[in-house]
Amino acid sequence: MEPALQETFLMERYWPGAGRADVATAEEHLCRAAGELSRDGIPIRIVSSTWVPADEVVLTLFEAGEEDDVLEVSRRGGYPFDRMQRVEVVTEASRRWRGYDEHVRYQAR
């Protein structure tokens, strides 16, 4: 049985001048590196990447057993980053799991 992906990590890269093609190529390299690690028995998954062109930032969300696994994907993928940290992602499913069955309404302040 494959080990469970237990932690979620957010990698942040400040990337001035990056374009859509740059981000897509970087994502391909990271996916290839994550696939290599998974084949080696180290489960890791790239959940999503978000490119914020106005801020020149790319945020990539990973699920992995430990931080070192994410660092290895970055190394193998040739992808420098500025910051990485463990995060908790809140989704509709996780809110429901915690007992928040009603939709939360947010108001602008």
XYZ file of N, CA, C and O in Angstrom:
436
model
N 0.842 -1.190 0.000
C 0.000 0.000 0.000
C 0.880 1.243 0.000
O 1.849 1.342 0.730
N 0.519 2.209 -0.821
C 1.283 3.440 -0.939
C 1.075 4.327 0.284
O -0.036 4.466 0.770
N 2.167 4.951 0.807
C 2.022 5.855 1.965
C 1.091 7.016 1.634
O 1.014 7.475 0.510
N 0.411 7.486 2.642
C -0.544 8.582 2.469
C 0.173 9.917 2.333
O 1.219 10.140 2.920
N -0.413 10.798 1.541
C 0.053 12.176 1.459
C -0.565 12.904 2.638
O -1.777 13.037 2.729
N 0.276 13.356 3.566
C -0.255 13.862 4.821
C -0.207 15.367 4.984
O -0.952 15.924 5.762
N 0.678 16.028 4.291
C 0.879 17.456 4.514
C 0.636 18.235 3.218
O 0.794 17.705 2.121
N 0.289 19.511 3.371
C 0.115 20.399 2.232
C 1.118 21.537 2.370
O 1.269 22.114 3.451
N 1.811 21.838 1.283
C 2.840 22.870 1.281
C 2.567 23.861 0.158
O 2.146 23.471 -0.929
N 2.849 25.132 0.434
C 2.702 26.176 -0.568
C 4.082 26.742 -0.874
O 4.797 27.194 0.028
N 4.446 26.682 -2.153
C 5.723 27.210 -2.605
C 5.436 28.525 -3.334
O 4.542 28.592 -4.180
N 6.191 29.544 -2.982
C 6.000 30.866 -3.577
C 7.258 31.279 -4.330
O 8.370 31.160 -3.816
N 7.043 31.746 -5.550
C 8.167 32.223 -6.355
C 7.842 33.598 -6.910
O 6.850 33.773 -7.615
N 8.668 34.565 -6.562
C 8.585 35.885 -7.179
C 9.318 35.768 -8.508
O 10.491 35.396 -8.549
N 8.612 36.045 -9.612
C 9.164 35.769 -10.927
C 8.894 36.917 -11.890
O 8.017 36.852 -12.754
N 9.661 38.002 -11.753
C 9.466 39.160 -12.636
C 9.678 38.768 -14.102
O 10.604 38.031 -14.432
N 8.793 39.256 -14.950
C 8.933 39.033 -16.378
C 8.445 37.686 -16.884
O 8.511 37.412 -18.076
N 7.978 36.828 -16.003
C 7.498 35.514 -16.438
C 6.231 35.669 -17.265
O 5.393 36.529 -16.990
N 6.112 34.833 -18.259
C 4.911 34.811 -19.085
C 4.213 33.473 -18.950
O 4.706 32.553 -18.275
N 3.082 33.347 -19.602
C 2.287 32.120 -19.532
C 3.111 30.903 -19.956
O 3.050 29.852 -19.329
N 3.908 31.029 -21.014
C 4.725 29.905 -21.486
C 5.771 29.500 -20.440
O 6.042 28.306 -20.241
N 6.369 30.486 -19.759
C 7.355 30.195 -18.709
C 6.722 29.387 -17.577
O 7.299 28.411 -17.094
N 5.550 29.826 -17.164
C 4.851 29.159 -16.061
C 4.456 27.744 -16.473
O 4.636 26.790 -15.704
N 3.965 27.576 -17.689
C 3.571 26.250 -18.175
C 4.773 25.316 -18.254
O 4.688 24.141 -17.855
N 5.897 25.806 -18.725
C 7.111 24.990 -18.815
C 7.597 24.594 -17.424
O 7.973 23.437 -17.185
N 7.589 25.532 -16.498
C 8.004 25.226 -15.122
C 7.093 24.170 -14.513
O 7.561 23.247 -13.838
N 5.792 24.290 -14.761
C 4.828 23.308 -14.242
C 5.124 21.921 -14.818
O 5.079 20.920 -14.096
N 5.451 21.847 -16.097
C 5.805 20.565 -16.715
C 7.030 19.956 -16.050
O 7.064 18.752 -15.773
N 8.044 20.771 -15.787
C 9.261 20.270 -15.141
C 8.969 19.769 -13.727
O 9.492 18.724 -13.313
N 8.160 20.523 -12.987
C 7.801 20.095 -11.632
C 6.998 18.792 -11.666
O 7.233 17.891 -10.852
N 6.058 18.692 -12.596
C 5.251 17.464 -12.708
C 6.122 16.259 -13.053
O 5.930 15.172 -12.507
N 7.067 16.458 -13.952
C 7.991 15.378 -14.312
C 8.799 14.939 -13.080
O 8.931 13.748 -12.800
N 9.315 15.908 -12.329
C 10.105 15.594 -11.132
C 9.250 14.893 -10.076
O 9.698 13.938 -9.441
N 8.006 15.353 -9.899
C 7.105 14.711 -8.934
C 6.804 13.281 -9.364
O 6.744 12.372 -8.526
N 6.643 13.062 -10.657
C 6.411 11.715 -11.175
C 7.587 10.798 -10.906
O 7.412 9.627 -10.537
N 8.804 11.313 -11.069
C 10.006 10.527 -10.784
C 10.031 10.100 -9.310
O 10.295 8.935 -9.002
N 9.771 11.041 -8.430
C 9.776 10.717 -7.005
C 8.698 9.697 -6.676
O 8.948 8.751 -5.913
N 7.520 9.870 -7.235
C 6.425 8.928 -6.973
C 6.796 7.533 -7.453
O 6.524 6.542 -6.768
N 7.422 7.447 -8.624
C 7.868 6.128 -9.116
C 8.926 5.520 -8.206
O 9.046 4.308 -8.120
N 9.697 6.372 -7.526
C 10.711 5.899 -6.580
C 10.117 5.553 -5.218
O 10.846 5.254 -4.278
N 8.790 5.652 -5.107
C 8.124 5.283 -3.852
C 7.912 6.426 -2.883
O 7.559 6.211 -1.725
N 8.155 7.656 -3.329
C 7.950 8.825 -2.478
C 6.737 9.565 -3.021
O 6.843 10.292 -4.012
N 5.572 9.392 -2.412
C 4.368 10.005 -2.973
C 4.368 11.522 -2.797
O 4.624 12.045 -1.719
N 4.126 12.201 -3.897
C 4.025 13.651 -3.888
C 3.108 14.043 -5.039
O 3.116 13.401 -6.092
N 2.328 15.068 -4.815
C 1.372 15.488 -5.840
C 1.343 17.006 -5.907
O 1.320 17.683 -4.883
N 1.365 17.532 -7.130
C 1.166 18.960 -7.329
C -0.333 19.162 -7.460
O -0.968 18.642 -8.385
N -0.908 19.875 -6.521
C -2.350 20.097 -6.501
C -2.736 21.156 -7.520
O -3.664 20.974 -8.309
N -2.016 22.274 -7.510
C -2.318 23.368 -8.439
C -1.186 24.380 -8.424
O -0.370 24.408 -7.512
N -1.178 25.190 -9.461
C -0.305 26.360 -9.498
C -1.175 27.560 -9.854
O -2.085 27.450 -10.677
N -0.866 28.674 -9.235
C -1.584 29.911 -9.499
C -0.569 30.972 -9.881
O 0.369 31.246 -9.123
N -0.758 31.541 -11.034
C 0.116 32.608 -11.510
C -0.634 33.919 -11.333
O -1.778 34.058 -11.778
N 0.005 34.868 -10.664
C -0.585 36.193 -10.453
C 0.287 37.191 -11.228
O 1.259 37.719 -10.678
N -0.021 37.405 -12.516
C 0.840 38.256 -13.346
C 1.051 39.661 -12.783
O 2.165 40.180 -12.844
N 0.014 40.262 -12.223
C 0.138 41.630 -11.712
C 1.141 41.723 -10.564
O 1.790 42.758 -10.381
N 1.279 40.644 -9.800
C 2.225 40.621 -8.681
C 3.519 39.902 -9.024
O 4.416 39.809 -8.178
N 3.592 39.339 -10.227
C 4.770 38.593 -10.691
C 5.108 37.445 -9.746
O 6.258 37.227 -9.382
N 4.082 36.700 -9.357
C 4.228 35.613 -8.389
C 3.575 34.342 -8.922
O 2.527 34.401 -9.562
N 4.210 33.214 -8.636
C 3.622 31.905 -8.908
C 3.536 31.165 -7.579
O 4.516 31.076 -6.833
N 2.356 30.656 -7.262
C 2.115 29.895 -6.037
C 1.800 28.458 -6.444
O 0.892 28.230 -7.248
N 2.547 27.507 -5.912
C 2.322 26.105 -6.250
C 2.008 25.335 -4.983
O 2.734 25.429 -3.993
N 0.923 24.593 -5.029
C 0.430 23.833 -3.886
C 0.767 22.360 -4.074
O 0.470 21.774 -5.116
N 1.409 21.769 -3.074
C 1.832 20.367 -3.106
C 1.184 19.588 -1.971
O 0.954 20.138 -0.889
N 0.979 18.311 -2.192
C 0.686 17.367 -1.119
C 1.854 16.404 -1.083
O 2.250 15.864 -2.123
N 2.405 16.200 0.116
C 3.579 15.347 0.261
C 3.657 14.822 1.687
O 2.994 15.343 2.584
N 4.486 13.831 1.869
C 4.691 13.276 3.196
C 5.501 14.194 4.089
O 5.292 14.248 5.296
N 6.439 14.921 3.477
C 7.276 15.825 4.261
C 7.879 16.915 3.379
O 7.926 16.794 2.157
N 8.347 17.956 4.024
C 8.897 19.119 3.334
C 10.058 18.753 2.428
O 10.192 19.299 1.323
N 10.919 17.851 2.863
C 12.083 17.468 2.058
C 11.681 16.906 0.696
O 12.421 17.055 -0.278
N 10.529 16.269 0.614
C 10.056 15.735 -0.669
C 9.752 16.874 -1.648
O 10.059 16.781 -2.831
N 9.164 17.944 -1.144
C 8.863 19.104 -1.987
C 10.168 19.784 -2.415
O 10.317 20.188 -3.579
N 11.110 19.883 -1.505
C 12.414 20.459 -1.846
C 13.098 19.653 -2.940
O 13.732 20.221 -3.845
N 12.960 18.342 -2.888
C 13.585 17.483 -3.905
C 12.922 17.681 -5.266
O 13.597 17.683 -6.295
N 11.612 17.845 -5.296
C 10.928 18.122 -6.566
C 11.434 19.437 -7.148
O 11.706 19.542 -8.346
N 11.578 20.440 -6.310
C 12.086 21.724 -6.764
C 13.496 21.571 -7.336
O 13.812 22.114 -8.398
N 14.338 20.835 -6.648
C 15.717 20.622 -7.103
C 15.739 19.888 -8.439
O 16.369 20.328 -9.393
N 15.010 18.773 -8.519
C 14.990 17.976 -9.755
C 14.344 18.731 -10.907
O 14.728 18.546 -12.053
N 13.384 19.550 -10.597
C 12.688 20.312 -11.641
C 13.402 21.587 -12.044
O 12.961 22.290 -12.947
N 14.514 21.902 -11.349
C 15.249 23.124 -11.658
C 14.418 24.370 -11.413
O 14.492 25.346 -12.152
N 13.637 24.327 -10.337
C 12.684 25.398 -10.064
C 13.050 26.119 -8.766
O 12.759 25.634 -7.684
N 13.695 27.286 -8.876
C 13.994 28.045 -7.663
C 12.718 28.649 -7.083
O 11.753 28.895 -7.800
N 12.733 28.871 -5.794
C 11.572 29.486 -5.151
C 12.058 30.402 -4.051
O 13.209 30.330 -3.618
N 11.178 31.254 -3.585
C 11.536 32.233 -2.556
C 11.109 31.805 -1.163
O 11.760 32.148 -0.180
N 10.013 31.066 -1.102
C 9.491 30.696 0.216
C 8.632 29.451 0.074
O 7.947 29.267 -0.923
N 8.678 28.625 1.112
C 7.801 27.469 1.160
C 7.365 27.281 2.606
O 8.163 27.445 3.533
N 6.096 26.931 2.766
C 5.602 26.695 4.115
C 4.463 25.695 4.100
O 3.794 25.508 3.091
N 4.284 25.055 5.235
C 3.164 24.134 5.419
C 1.902 24.969 5.551
O 1.900 26.003 6.220
N 0.827 24.543 4.885
C -0.433 25.286 4.923
C -1.589 24.316 5.122
O -1.439 23.102 4.979
N -2.725 24.866 5.445
C -3.959 24.095 5.491
C -4.919 24.727 4.503
O -5.184 25.924 4.565
N -5.421 23.922 3.595
C -6.324 24.402 2.563
C -7.753 24.159 3.023
O -8.103 23.052 3.432
N -8.549 25.197 2.974
C -9.950 25.082 3.367
C -10.789 25.029 2.095
O -10.700 25.910 1.243
N -11.567 23.978 1.973
C -12.439 23.792 0.818
C -13.860 23.546 1.311
O -14.092 23.368 2.505
N -14.782 23.510 0.392
C -16.157 23.206 0.774
C -16.224 21.855 1.476
O -16.896 21.714 2.494
N -15.492 20.874 0.963
C -15.501 19.541 1.576
C -14.927 19.567 2.991
O -15.471 18.938 3.899
N -13.840 20.320 3.216
C -13.256 20.347 4.556
C -14.138 21.117 5.532
O -14.195 20.787 6.707
N -14.843 22.147 5.054
C -15.774 22.859 5.943
C -16.901 21.925 6.362
O -17.306 21.904 7.515
N -17.411 21.163 5.422
C -18.483 20.229 5.726
C -17.988 19.169 6.722
O -18.677 18.821 7.655
N -16.773 18.715 6.525
C -16.193 17.692 7.400
C -16.091 18.196 8.838
O -16.268 17.464 9.778
N -15.847 19.477 8.991
C -15.703 20.068 10.322
C -17.038 20.462 10.930
O -17.084 21.029 12.005
N -18.133 20.207 10.211
C -19.437 20.495 10.765
C -20.039 21.808 10.327
O -21.089 22.201 10.810
N -19.390 22.514 9.398
C -19.945 23.764 8.893
C -20.768 23.449 7.656
O -20.294 23.546 6.543
N -22.014 23.077 7.868
C -22.853 22.646 6.759
C -23.449 23.800 5.968
O -23.779 23.652 4.807
N -23.600 24.939 6.594
C -24.201 26.067 5.897
C -23.134 26.840 5.138
O -21.982 26.897 5.535
N -23.538 27.435 4.035
C -22.611 28.253 3.261
C -22.315 29.527 4.037
O -23.202 30.144 4.605
N -21.066 29.891 4.048
C -20.639 31.100 4.736
C -20.703 32.252 3.746
O -20.245 32.136 2.621
N -21.256 33.348 4.147
C -21.340 34.517 3.286
C -20.305 35.530 3.746
O -20.216 35.854 4.923
N -19.536 35.997 2.798
C -18.508 36.980 3.100
C -18.952 38.334 2.581
O -19.500 38.449 1.505
N -18.685 39.354 3.370
C -19.039 40.707 2.973
C -17.759 41.523 2.871
O -16.877 41.402 3.720
N -17.706 42.351 1.857
C -16.557 43.241 1.707
C -16.608 44.278 2.819
O -17.660 44.754 3.198
N -15.449 44.611 3.322
C -15.378 45.611 4.397
C -15.031 46.963 3.843
O -14.377 47.155 2.935
